[in-house]
Structures are given as C-alpha cells and as structure tokens.
Amino acid sequence: MLTSVALLSIAAAGVWLTFYIGRINIGQGAYALTGGYVSAVLITQTGVSFWLSLPLAGLFCAVVAVLIGLPILRLRGVYFAMVTLVLTEVARLTALALPVTNGAKGITSIPMPGEVSLFGLTVIPDFATLQNPKLAFYLLAAGLMVLTYLVLWRIVNSRLGHLCRSLQQNEELSASIGVNTAMLRVMAYAISSFFGGISGAVFVAISQSIYPSSFVVQDSVNFMLYCFLGGLGYVFGPMLGTLLLYFGWDLLSAAGQYQLLIYSGSMIALMLWLPNGLLSLLDRREGRK
C-alpha cells in the first residue's frame, strides 16, 4: 500500500505542476498508461532493461505532451480541463486498437527489474532473485518519490518557478513584459507528463502486466483530488493528499454501502472549510502566533 501511495504521489506531483501554471489537468492517467505501455513493450519485445525503459517511458510521455500541449495549452479553465479529461479515454482506446499493445489482452508476464552492475559489482540485485521483492519495489518507489519532490521543490524555488507562478496570477501581464508564456506552459506540461510516465512504468513492473483499463478516467480525477486535498499552494500537498485519500478510502470500507456517501461528503466539507488544502492549516497556526 505504501508503494502504491508513493507511485500515485509521483503522478499527482505532475498534476500539481500544471495547476501551478494555472491549468486544471485531469488527464494524467493517459500518461501513466502510456508510460506503462512504453516500458512493457520495450522490455518484452525489444529486450531493453527495465532500468533503461523507465527514463525512456518518461521521455516518450514528455514528447507526446509537447505535441499535444502546443495546441491545447492555449485553452484555459474548464475548456482545458475537459480536453485533458478526454485524453485518458483516448489513450485507452488507442491501447485497444494498436497491435503492439496486444489489444484487450494486454501485455503479461513482464519480467521483474534485472540486475545492475558497475565495474563488476552488483549495484542493484535482480528483483526476481530476492526473497522479498515487495520491499525492493517499495524502496524503488519511495526513492523515486523523494527524487520527484526534490526536483519539484527545486523548480518551484528557481527562476523557472517564479515565471510559472506569474502565469497563474496574470498570463497577459507576464507576456507583456517579455515572458515566453507558450514555452513555459509546454515545458511545465512536459515535466508533468514525465512524472506520470515513470509512475506508470513502475506500476507495470510491480504488477508484471498492463491492460488498456490499467489507468482510467477515475484515476485521472483522483490525481487531481490528491492535489486539492493536500493543497495547491504547497509542493508537498499532493503527497499528503495521496496518503490521506488512499488510506481514508480503505478505512471507510467498514461503512459498507455508505462508503462513497461518507467519502464524498467529507471531500465537500473539506473543500468548503479548507479551500486551500489541509496544509493551509499550517498558515493559520502561524497567523495566530
């Protein structure tokens, strides 16, 4: 469960970055599915190592995001959100139609990550030979999550991050003072999609299979909810939101048929009481002091 939380928070980090430039992204599931398929195809059909397929999956998603983002990032508000919402379904239908993805049968029996050696020394062991590969996958997911949020924090606190924040506040004013707003939007969207791609690739390595329904529209909506719950104004908001919603849903299973009702009602109450997310409580405490 902690492994899933770590990977979901990586994808949610990408969604948060698009919120940071003033765009509502409900299509991250499309890039997680794409990244998963890219990794699966490279491993099973070309013999590429998982460790090489991981960055390649992210880069492929980033390139696709650039091609898609050039026209759609000009849209704003609900218009951009609706287009991105459709992307997840388009990715699913594409996976069903392409021969390389094996249609509805998906891709199964994907080998676990192999050994990585450096100068004859084993840096990373073959996961298939480990007594407890689940622990290895957890360490991999947690390491990627830490690296992702360090990169995100560095972006936000750099000149690039300040420019991205200006897009969120007033895009026309930013353009009037010479900021290349189109390039910034595409760059942020590409980084966001890269995060989605690598999270999908690791999910595939863990399950050793992928199907067109592995990531659906509901997953894209959840990625957005993680950001809202944690806080759109905080870098670590998606991480906190993912943790609480993932475990919260499981805890509510005891409510039986009322699980969804309680879950939805709690989300509405939180949005009304804390519109800036749970981490905004820290600002309130500091304000009181």
PDB file of C-alpha atoms in Angstrom:
ATOM      1  CA  MET A   1       0.000   0.000   0.000  1.00  0.00           C
ATOM      2  CA  LEU A   2       2.846   2.387   0.796  1.00  0.00           C
ATOM      3  CA  THR A   3       4.402   1.545  -2.560  1.00  0.00           C
ATOM      4  CA  SER A   4       1.153   2.477  -4.315  1.00  0.00           C
ATOM      5  CA  VAL A   5       0.926   5.726  -2.340  1.00  0.00           C
ATOM      6  CA  ALA A   6       4.478   6.639  -3.341  1.00  0.00           C
ATOM      7  CA  LEU A   7       3.839   5.999  -7.036  1.00  0.00           C
ATOM      8  CA  LEU A   8       0.461   7.737  -7.067  1.00  0.00           C
ATOM      9  CA  SER A   9       2.001  10.774  -5.387  1.00  0.00           C
ATOM     10  CA  ILE A  10       4.603  10.949  -8.181  1.00  0.00           C
ATOM     11  CA  ALA A  11       1.858  11.169 -10.800  1.00  0.00           C
ATOM     12  CA  ALA A  12      -0.041  13.654  -8.623  1.00  0.00           C
ATOM     13  CA  ALA A  13       3.094  15.812  -8.417  1.00  0.00           C
ATOM     14  CA  GLY A  14       2.879  16.240 -12.186  1.00  0.00           C
ATOM     15  CA  VAL A  15      -0.755  17.310 -11.931  1.00  0.00           C
ATOM     16  CA  TRP A  16       0.199  19.823  -9.248  1.00  0.00           C
ATOM     17  CA  LEU A  17       2.786  21.355 -11.575  1.00  0.00           C
ATOM     18  CA  THR A  18       0.157  22.045 -14.236  1.00  0.00           C
ATOM     19  CA  PHE A  19      -2.030  23.649 -11.566  1.00  0.00           C
ATOM     20  CA  TYR A  20       0.987  25.805 -10.774  1.00  0.00           C
ATOM     21  CA  ILE A  21       0.785  27.372 -14.252  1.00  0.00           C
ATOM     22  CA  GLY A  22      -2.958  27.907 -13.946  1.00  0.00           C
ATOM     23  CA  ARG A  23      -4.234  24.835 -15.806  1.00  0.00           C
ATOM     24  CA  ILE A  24      -6.595  22.147 -14.479  1.00  0.00           C
ATOM     25  CA  ASN A  25      -5.143  18.808 -15.554  1.00  0.00           C
ATOM     26  CA  ILE A  26      -7.492  15.783 -15.461  1.00  0.00           C
ATOM     27  CA  GLY A  27      -5.535  13.692 -17.962  1.00  0.00           C
ATOM     28  CA  GLN A  28      -2.569  12.331 -16.007  1.00  0.00           C
ATOM     29  CA  GLY A  29      -3.963   8.807 -16.279  1.00  0.00           C
ATOM     30  CA  ALA A  30      -3.304   8.944 -20.017  1.00  0.00           C
ATOM     31  CA  TYR A  31       0.416   9.482 -19.472  1.00  0.00           C
ATOM     32  CA  ALA A  32       0.638   6.862 -16.725  1.00  0.00           C
ATOM     33  CA  LEU A  33      -0.947   4.369 -19.134  1.00  0.00           C
ATOM     34  CA  THR A  34       1.334   5.466 -21.978  1.00  0.00           C
ATOM     35  CA  GLY A  35       4.441   5.213 -19.820  1.00  0.00           C
ATOM     36  CA  GLY A  36       3.408   1.772 -18.654  1.00  0.00           C
ATOM     37  CA  TYR A  37       2.891   0.514 -22.194  1.00  0.00           C
ATOM     38  CA  VAL A  38       6.160   2.016 -23.444  1.00  0.00           C
ATOM     39  CA  SER A  39       8.077   0.269 -20.673  1.00  0.00           C
ATOM     40  CA  ALA A  40       6.215  -3.029 -21.198  1.00  0.00           C
ATOM     41  CA  VAL A  41       6.787  -3.026 -24.972  1.00  0.00           C
ATOM     42  CA  LEU A  42      10.471  -2.169 -24.619  1.00  0.00           C
ATOM     43  CA  ILE A  43      11.037  -4.928 -22.059  1.00  0.00           C
ATOM     44  CA  THR A  44       9.017  -7.717 -23.669  1.00  0.00           C
ATOM     45  CA  GLN A  45       9.529  -7.034 -27.366  1.00  0.00           C
ATOM     46  CA  THR A  46      12.971  -5.452 -27.633  1.00  0.00           C
ATOM     47  CA  GLY A  47      14.701  -6.890 -24.579  1.00  0.00           C
ATOM     48  CA  VAL A  48      15.521  -3.492 -23.085  1.00  0.00           C
ATOM     49  CA  SER A  49      16.301  -3.484 -19.367  1.00  0.00           C
ATOM     50  CA  PHE A  50      13.643  -2.079 -17.057  1.00  0.00           C
ATOM     51  CA  TRP A  51      16.156   0.456 -15.746  1.00  0.00           C
ATOM     52  CA  LEU A  52      16.601   1.858 -19.243  1.00  0.00           C
ATOM     53  CA  SER A  53      12.911   1.635 -20.124  1.00  0.00           C
ATOM     54  CA  LEU A  54      12.000   3.727 -17.058  1.00  0.00           C
ATOM     55  CA  PRO A  55      13.514   7.054 -18.223  1.00  0.00           C
ATOM     56  CA  LEU A  56      12.591   6.251 -21.839  1.00  0.00           C
ATOM     57  CA  ALA A  57       8.941   5.864 -20.829  1.00  0.00           C
ATOM     58  CA  GLY A  58       9.042   9.247 -19.107  1.00  0.00           C
ATOM     59  CA  LEU A  59      10.767  10.916 -22.054  1.00  0.00           C
ATOM     60  CA  PHE A  60       8.286   9.430 -24.518  1.00  0.00           C
ATOM     61  CA  CYS A  61       5.411  10.834 -22.465  1.00  0.00           C
ATOM     62  CA  ALA A  62       7.141  14.223 -22.316  1.00  0.00           C
ATOM     63  CA  VAL A  63       7.491  14.293 -26.125  1.00  0.00           C
ATOM     64  CA  VAL A  64       3.833  13.317 -26.556  1.00  0.00           C
ATOM     65  CA  ALA A  65       2.883  16.040 -24.077  1.00  0.00           C
ATOM     66  CA  VAL A  66       4.769  18.640 -26.106  1.00  0.00           C
ATOM     67  CA  LEU A  67       2.947  17.618 -29.297  1.00  0.00           C
ATOM     68  CA  ILE A  68      -0.433  17.609 -27.574  1.00  0.00           C
ATOM     69  CA  GLY A  69       0.267  20.614 -25.385  1.00  0.00           C
ATOM     70  CA  LEU A  70       1.169  23.037 -28.179  1.00  0.00           C
ATOM     71  CA  PRO A  71      -2.472  23.387 -29.305  1.00  0.00           C
ATOM     72  CA  ILE A  72      -4.418  22.615 -26.111  1.00  0.00           C
ATOM     73  CA  LEU A  73      -2.421  24.681 -23.616  1.00  0.00           C
ATOM     74  CA  ARG A  74      -3.831  27.815 -25.206  1.00  0.00           C
ATOM     75  CA  LEU A  75      -7.146  26.845 -23.636  1.00  0.00           C
ATOM     76  CA  ARG A  76      -7.943  27.835 -20.075  1.00  0.00           C
ATOM     77  CA  GLY A  77     -10.234  26.875 -17.232  1.00  0.00           C
ATOM     78  CA  VAL A  78     -12.903  24.290 -17.875  1.00  0.00           C
ATOM     79  CA  TYR A  79     -12.042  24.082 -21.592  1.00  0.00           C
ATOM     80  CA  PHE A  80      -8.531  22.805 -20.925  1.00  0.00           C
ATOM     81  CA  ALA A  81      -9.837  20.519 -18.164  1.00  0.00           C
ATOM     82  CA  MET A  82     -12.371  18.888 -20.478  1.00  0.00           C
ATOM     83  CA  VAL A  83      -9.786  18.278 -23.196  1.00  0.00           C
ATOM     84  CA  THR A  84      -7.388  16.638 -20.749  1.00  0.00           C
ATOM     85  CA  LEU A  85     -10.230  14.544 -19.330  1.00  0.00           C
ATOM     86  CA  VAL A  86     -10.777  13.083 -22.793  1.00  0.00           C
ATOM     87  CA  LEU A  87      -7.072  12.194 -23.132  1.00  0.00           C
ATOM     88  CA  THR A  88      -7.304   9.256 -20.726  1.00  0.00           C
ATOM     89  CA  GLU A  89     -10.115   7.698 -22.739  1.00  0.00           C
ATOM     90  CA  VAL A  90      -8.228   8.359 -25.974  1.00  0.00           C
ATOM     91  CA  ALA A  91      -5.183   6.577 -24.519  1.00  0.00           C
ATOM     92  CA  ARG A  92      -7.335   3.602 -23.516  1.00  0.00           C
ATOM     93  CA  LEU A  93      -8.927   3.319 -26.965  1.00  0.00           C
ATOM     94  CA  THR A  94      -5.518   3.656 -28.615  1.00  0.00           C
ATOM     95  CA  ALA A  95      -4.178   0.814 -26.469  1.00  0.00           C
ATOM     96  CA  LEU A  96      -7.143  -1.307 -27.540  1.00  0.00           C
ATOM     97  CA  ALA A  97      -6.547  -0.611 -31.225  1.00  0.00           C
ATOM     98  CA  LEU A  98      -2.766  -0.869 -31.642  1.00  0.00           C
ATOM     99  CA  PRO A  99      -1.312  -4.324 -32.448  1.00  0.00           C
ATOM    100  CA  VAL A 100       1.856  -3.589 -30.456  1.00  0.00           C
ATOM    101  CA  THR A 101      -0.172  -3.283 -27.240  1.00  0.00           C
ATOM    102  CA  ASN A 102      -1.942  -6.624 -27.834  1.00  0.00           C
ATOM    103  CA  GLY A 103      -5.385  -5.025 -27.614  1.00  0.00           C
ATOM    104  CA  ALA A 104      -7.716  -6.052 -24.801  1.00  0.00           C
ATOM    105  CA  LYS A 105      -5.447  -8.986 -23.906  1.00  0.00           C
ATOM    106  CA  GLY A 106      -2.806  -6.550 -22.706  1.00  0.00           C
ATOM    107  CA  ILE A 107       0.809  -7.426 -22.072  1.00  0.00           C
ATOM    108  CA  THR A 108       1.511 -10.028 -19.396  1.00  0.00           C
ATOM    109  CA  SER A 109       4.444 -11.990 -17.949  1.00  0.00           C
ATOM    110  CA  ILE A 110       6.637  -8.891 -17.874  1.00  0.00           C
ATOM    111  CA  PRO A 111       9.996  -9.752 -16.265  1.00  0.00           C
ATOM    112  CA  MET A 112      10.958  -8.102 -12.985  1.00  0.00           C
ATOM    113  CA  PRO A 113      13.744  -5.494 -12.961  1.00  0.00           C
ATOM    114  CA  GLY A 114      17.074  -7.180 -13.561  1.00  0.00           C
ATOM    115  CA  GLU A 115      20.495  -6.753 -12.045  1.00  0.00           C
ATOM    116  CA  VAL A 116      22.536  -3.586 -12.461  1.00  0.00           C
ATOM    117  CA  SER A 117      26.303  -3.969 -12.196  1.00  0.00           C
ATOM    118  CA  LEU A 118      29.084  -1.395 -12.183  1.00  0.00           C
ATOM    119  CA  PHE A 119      32.728  -2.441 -12.619  1.00  0.00           C
ATOM    120  CA  GLY A 120      31.781  -5.989 -11.762  1.00  0.00           C
ATOM    121  CA  LEU A 121      29.982  -5.001  -8.562  1.00  0.00           C
ATOM    122  CA  THR A 122      26.239  -5.522  -8.163  1.00  0.00           C
ATOM    123  CA  VAL A 123      24.659  -2.130  -7.543  1.00  0.00           C
ATOM    124  CA  ILE A 124      21.037  -3.309  -7.794  1.00  0.00           C
ATOM    125  CA  PRO A 125      20.229  -7.013  -7.492  1.00  0.00           C
ATOM    126  CA  ASP A 126      17.861  -8.908  -9.752  1.00  0.00           C
ATOM    127  CA  PHE A 127      14.439  -8.430  -8.177  1.00  0.00           C
ATOM    128  CA  ALA A 128      13.388 -11.953  -9.222  1.00  0.00           C
ATOM    129  CA  THR A 129      16.104 -13.481  -7.021  1.00  0.00           C
ATOM    130  CA  LEU A 130      15.148 -11.553  -3.895  1.00  0.00           C
ATOM    131  CA  GLN A 131      13.342 -13.242  -1.053  1.00  0.00           C
ATOM    132  CA  ASN A 132      11.072 -10.213  -0.653  1.00  0.00           C
ATOM    133  CA  PRO A 133      10.761  -8.262  -3.932  1.00  0.00           C
ATOM    134  CA  LYS A 134       7.916  -6.197  -2.437  1.00  0.00           C
ATOM    135  CA  LEU A 135      10.428  -4.466  -0.171  1.00  0.00           C
ATOM    136  CA  ALA A 136      12.670  -3.754  -3.157  1.00  0.00           C
ATOM    137  CA  PHE A 137       9.770  -2.223  -5.067  1.00  0.00           C
ATOM    138  CA  TYR A 138       8.866  -0.124  -2.036  1.00  0.00           C
ATOM    139  CA  LEU A 139      12.412   1.216  -1.779  1.00  0.00           C
ATOM    140  CA  LEU A 140      12.377   1.944  -5.527  1.00  0.00           C
ATOM    141  CA  ALA A 141       9.030   3.760  -5.330  1.00  0.00           C
ATOM    142  CA  ALA A 142      10.000   5.701  -2.210  1.00  0.00           C
ATOM    143  CA  GLY A 143      13.336   6.702  -3.741  1.00  0.00           C
ATOM    144  CA  LEU A 144      11.644   7.927  -6.914  1.00  0.00           C
ATOM    145  CA  MET A 145       9.075   9.825  -4.856  1.00  0.00           C
ATOM    146  CA  VAL A 146      11.770  11.623  -2.851  1.00  0.00           C
ATOM    147  CA  LEU A 147      13.667  12.458  -6.037  1.00  0.00           C
ATOM    148  CA  THR A 148      10.486  13.695  -7.749  1.00  0.00           C
ATOM    149  CA  TYR A 149       9.578  16.070  -4.936  1.00  0.00           C
ATOM    150  CA  LEU A 150      13.130  17.337  -4.646  1.00  0.00           C
ATOM    151  CA  VAL A 151      13.018  18.189  -8.362  1.00  0.00           C
ATOM    152  CA  LEU A 152       9.584  19.770  -7.946  1.00  0.00           C
ATOM    153  CA  TRP A 153      10.749  21.822  -4.958  1.00  0.00           C
ATOM    154  CA  ARG A 154      13.812  22.966  -6.907  1.00  0.00           C
ATOM    155  CA  ILE A 155      11.679  24.002  -9.883  1.00  0.00           C
ATOM    156  CA  VAL A 156       9.272  25.987  -7.710  1.00  0.00           C
ATOM    157  CA  ASN A 157      12.102  27.817  -5.929  1.00  0.00           C
ATOM    158  CA  SER A 158      14.014  28.642  -9.118  1.00  0.00           C
ATOM    159  CA  ARG A 159      13.601  31.418 -11.668  1.00  0.00           C
ATOM    160  CA  LEU A 160      11.543  28.994 -13.762  1.00  0.00           C
ATOM    161  CA  GLY A 161       9.187  28.504 -10.835  1.00  0.00           C
ATOM    162  CA  HIS A 162       8.730  32.244 -10.340  1.00  0.00           C
ATOM    163  CA  LEU A 163       7.892  32.623 -14.024  1.00  0.00           C
ATOM    164  CA  CYS A 164       5.407  29.756 -13.807  1.00  0.00           C
ATOM    165  CA  ARG A 165       3.762  31.440 -10.837  1.00  0.00           C
ATOM    166  CA  SER A 166       3.383  34.592 -12.875  1.00  0.00           C
ATOM    167  CA  LEU A 167       1.381  32.611 -15.455  1.00  0.00           C
ATOM    168  CA  GLN A 168      -1.008  31.515 -12.744  1.00  0.00           C
ATOM    169  CA  GLN A 169      -1.532  35.055 -11.477  1.00  0.00           C
ATOM    170  CA  ASN A 170      -1.737  37.048 -14.723  1.00  0.00           C
ATOM    171  CA  GLU A 171      -0.737  35.463 -18.008  1.00  0.00           C
ATOM    172  CA  GLU A 172      -1.320  38.571 -20.113  1.00  0.00           C
ATOM    173  CA  LEU A 173       0.849  40.697 -17.848  1.00  0.00           C
ATOM    174  CA  SER A 174       3.628  38.094 -17.977  1.00  0.00           C
ATOM    175  CA  ALA A 175       3.532  38.078 -21.783  1.00  0.00           C
ATOM    176  CA  SER A 176       3.583  41.887 -21.890  1.00  0.00           C
ATOM    177  CA  ILE A 177       6.912  42.029 -20.021  1.00  0.00           C
ATOM    178  CA  GLY A 178       8.596  39.557 -22.352  1.00  0.00           C
ATOM    179  CA  VAL A 179       7.944  36.172 -20.722  1.00  0.00           C
ATOM    180  CA  ASN A 180       7.645  33.360 -23.281  1.00  0.00           C
ATOM    181  CA  THR A 181       4.390  32.050 -21.868  1.00  0.00           C
ATOM    182  CA  ALA A 182       3.852  29.424 -24.574  1.00  0.00           C
ATOM    183  CA  MET A 183       7.235  27.816 -23.938  1.00  0.00           C
ATOM    184  CA  LEU A 184       6.716  27.826 -20.164  1.00  0.00           C
ATOM    185  CA  ARG A 185       3.314  26.164 -20.463  1.00  0.00           C
ATOM    186  CA  VAL A 186       4.640  23.414 -22.719  1.00  0.00           C
ATOM    187  CA  MET A 187       7.735  22.865 -20.564  1.00  0.00           C
ATOM    188  CA  ALA A 188       5.691  22.502 -17.371  1.00  0.00           C
ATOM    189  CA  TYR A 189       3.228  20.164 -19.084  1.00  0.00           C
ATOM    190  CA  ALA A 190       6.077  18.015 -20.437  1.00  0.00           C
ATOM    191  CA  ILE A 191       7.656  17.689 -16.965  1.00  0.00           C
ATOM    192  CA  SER A 192       4.237  16.843 -15.550  1.00  0.00           C
ATOM    193  CA  SER A 193       3.756  14.086 -18.122  1.00  0.00           C
ATOM    194  CA  PHE A 194       7.261  12.747 -17.474  1.00  0.00           C
ATOM    195  CA  PHE A 195       6.290  12.149 -13.849  1.00  0.00           C
ATOM    196  CA  GLY A 196       3.136  10.375 -14.964  1.00  0.00           C
ATOM    197  CA  GLY A 197       5.085   8.174 -17.369  1.00  0.00           C
ATOM    198  CA  ILE A 198       7.637   6.925 -14.851  1.00  0.00           C
ATOM    199  CA  SER A 199       4.970   6.192 -12.241  1.00  0.00           C
ATOM    200  CA  GLY A 200       3.055   4.120 -14.789  1.00  0.00           C
ATOM    201  CA  ALA A 201       6.215   2.251 -15.772  1.00  0.00           C
ATOM    202  CA  VAL A 202       6.933   1.227 -12.175  1.00  0.00           C
ATOM    203  CA  PHE A 203       3.324   0.161 -11.643  1.00  0.00           C
ATOM    204  CA  VAL A 204       3.689  -2.153 -14.634  1.00  0.00           C
ATOM    205  CA  ALA A 205       6.931  -3.599 -13.253  1.00  0.00           C
ATOM    206  CA  ILE A 206       5.190  -4.390  -9.964  1.00  0.00           C
ATOM    207  CA  SER A 207       2.072  -5.980 -11.471  1.00  0.00           C
ATOM    208  CA  GLN A 208       4.085  -7.568 -14.333  1.00  0.00           C
ATOM    209  CA  SER A 209       1.177  -6.819 -16.649  1.00  0.00           C
ATOM    210  CA  ILE A 210      -0.703  -3.943 -18.223  1.00  0.00           C
ATOM    211  CA  TYR A 211      -4.119  -3.626 -19.849  1.00  0.00           C
ATOM    212  CA  PRO A 212      -5.985  -0.732 -21.510  1.00  0.00           C
ATOM    213  CA  SER A 213      -8.032  -0.422 -18.308  1.00  0.00           C
ATOM    214  CA  SER A 214      -4.990  -0.214 -16.009  1.00  0.00           C
ATOM    215  CA  PHE A 215      -5.472   3.568 -15.780  1.00  0.00           C
ATOM    216  CA  VAL A 216      -8.921   5.024 -16.391  1.00  0.00           C
ATOM    217  CA  VAL A 217     -10.666   8.383 -16.088  1.00  0.00           C
ATOM    218  CA  GLN A 218     -11.307   7.808 -12.383  1.00  0.00           C
ATOM    219  CA  ASP A 219      -7.555   7.632 -11.793  1.00  0.00           C
ATOM    220  CA  SER A 220      -7.064  10.986 -13.520  1.00  0.00           C
ATOM    221  CA  VAL A 221      -9.770  12.517 -11.333  1.00  0.00           C
ATOM    222  CA  ASN A 222      -8.131  11.043  -8.223  1.00  0.00           C
ATOM    223  CA  PHE A 223      -4.766  12.568  -9.138  1.00  0.00           C
ATOM    224  CA  MET A 224      -6.478  15.946  -9.210  1.00  0.00           C
ATOM    225  CA  LEU A 225      -8.245  15.321  -5.886  1.00  0.00           C
ATOM    226  CA  TYR A 226      -4.936  14.441  -4.212  1.00  0.00           C
ATOM    227  CA  CYS A 227      -3.655  17.895  -5.133  1.00  0.00           C
ATOM    228  CA  PHE A 228      -6.794  19.672  -3.947  1.00  0.00           C
ATOM    229  CA  LEU A 229      -6.847  17.876  -0.605  1.00  0.00           C
ATOM    230  CA  GLY A 230      -3.169  18.389   0.203  1.00  0.00           C
ATOM    231  CA  GLY A 231      -3.061  21.967  -1.028  1.00  0.00           C
ATOM    232  CA  LEU A 232      -2.435  23.556  -4.418  1.00  0.00           C
ATOM    233  CA  GLY A 233      -0.156  26.156  -2.878  1.00  0.00           C
ATOM    234  CA  TYR A 234       2.237  23.656  -1.307  1.00  0.00           C
ATOM    235  CA  VAL A 235       4.845  21.497  -3.042  1.00  0.00           C
ATOM    236  CA  PHE A 236       4.219  18.532  -0.745  1.00  0.00           C
ATOM    237  CA  GLY A 237       0.448  18.887  -0.949  1.00  0.00           C
ATOM    238  CA  PRO A 238      -0.022  16.050  -3.478  1.00  0.00           C
ATOM    239  CA  MET A 239       1.997  13.679  -1.280  1.00  0.00           C
ATOM    240  CA  LEU A 240      -0.162  14.373   1.785  1.00  0.00           C
ATOM    241  CA  GLY A 241      -3.375  14.249  -0.242  1.00  0.00           C
ATOM    242  CA  THR A 242      -2.455  10.894  -1.760  1.00  0.00           C
ATOM    243  CA  LEU A 243      -1.624   9.388   1.611  1.00  0.00           C
ATOM    244  CA  LEU A 244      -4.854  10.537   3.267  1.00  0.00           C
ATOM    245  CA  LEU A 245      -7.231   9.702   0.419  1.00  0.00           C
ATOM    246  CA  TYR A 246      -5.675   6.309  -0.305  1.00  0.00           C
ATOM    247  CA  PHE A 247      -5.852   5.093   3.289  1.00  0.00           C
ATOM    248  CA  GLY A 248      -9.045   7.023   4.024  1.00  0.00           C
ATOM    249  CA  TRP A 249     -10.933   5.144   1.307  1.00  0.00           C
ATOM    250  CA  ASP A 250      -9.815   1.804   2.750  1.00  0.00           C
ATOM    251  CA  LEU A 251     -10.759   2.800   6.292  1.00  0.00           C
ATOM    252  CA  LEU A 252     -14.234   3.799   5.107  1.00  0.00           C
ATOM    253  CA  SER A 253     -14.803   0.298   3.710  1.00  0.00           C
ATOM    254  CA  ALA A 254     -16.214  -0.559   7.136  1.00  0.00           C
ATOM    255  CA  ALA A 255     -19.147   1.742   6.338  1.00  0.00           C
ATOM    256  CA  GLY A 256     -20.299  -0.656   3.618  1.00  0.00           C
ATOM    257  CA  GLN A 257     -22.860   0.850   1.258  1.00  0.00           C
ATOM    258  CA  TYR A 258     -22.351   4.289   2.822  1.00  0.00           C
ATOM    259  CA  GLN A 259     -18.647   4.353   1.968  1.00  0.00           C
ATOM    260  CA  LEU A 260     -18.993   6.547  -1.116  1.00  0.00           C
ATOM    261  CA  LEU A 261     -21.518   8.839   0.571  1.00  0.00           C
ATOM    262  CA  ILE A 262     -19.258   9.498   3.554  1.00  0.00           C
ATOM    263  CA  TYR A 263     -16.225   9.884   1.299  1.00  0.00           C
ATOM    264  CA  SER A 264     -17.960  12.411  -0.974  1.00  0.00           C
ATOM    265  CA  GLY A 265     -19.454  14.334   1.922  1.00  0.00           C
ATOM    266  CA  SER A 266     -16.079  14.547   3.660  1.00  0.00           C
ATOM    267  CA  MET A 267     -14.437  15.838   0.497  1.00  0.00           C
ATOM    268  CA  ILE A 268     -17.102  18.537   0.041  1.00  0.00           C
ATOM    269  CA  ALA A 269     -16.785  19.607   3.679  1.00  0.00           C
ATOM    270  CA  LEU A 270     -13.004  19.835   3.400  1.00  0.00           C
ATOM    271  CA  MET A 271     -13.227  21.890   0.208  1.00  0.00           C
ATOM    272  CA  LEU A 272     -15.623  24.318   1.905  1.00  0.00           C
ATOM    273  CA  TRP A 273     -13.705  24.530   5.189  1.00  0.00           C
ATOM    274  CA  LEU A 274     -10.178  24.363   3.767  1.00  0.00           C
ATOM    275  CA  PRO A 275     -10.328  25.535   0.121  1.00  0.00           C
ATOM    276  CA  ASN A 276      -6.525  25.796   0.047  1.00  0.00           C
ATOM    277  CA  GLY A 277      -5.995  22.234   1.258  1.00  0.00           C
ATOM    278  CA  LEU A 278      -5.017  20.648   4.545  1.00  0.00           C
ATOM    279  CA  LEU A 279      -1.564  22.216   4.582  1.00  0.00           C
ATOM    280  CA  SER A 280      -3.196  25.641   4.814  1.00  0.00           C
ATOM    281  CA  LEU A 281      -3.757  24.770   8.483  1.00  0.00           C
ATOM    282  CA  LEU A 282      -0.073  25.481   8.999  1.00  0.00           C
ATOM    283  CA  ASP A 283      -0.539  29.022   7.691  1.00  0.00           C
ATOM    284  CA  ARG A 284      -3.489  29.540  10.005  1.00  0.00           C
ATOM    285  CA  ARG A 285      -1.446  28.439  13.016  1.00  0.00           C
ATOM    286  CA  GLU A 286       1.394  30.742  12.052  1.00  0.00           C
ATOM    287  CA  GLY A 287      -1.068  33.588  11.572  1.00  0.00           C
ATOM    288  CA  ARG A 288      -2.449  33.070  15.055  1.00  0.00           C
ATOM    289  CA  LYS A 289       1.044  33.158  16.503  1.00  0.00           C
TER     290      LYS A 289
END
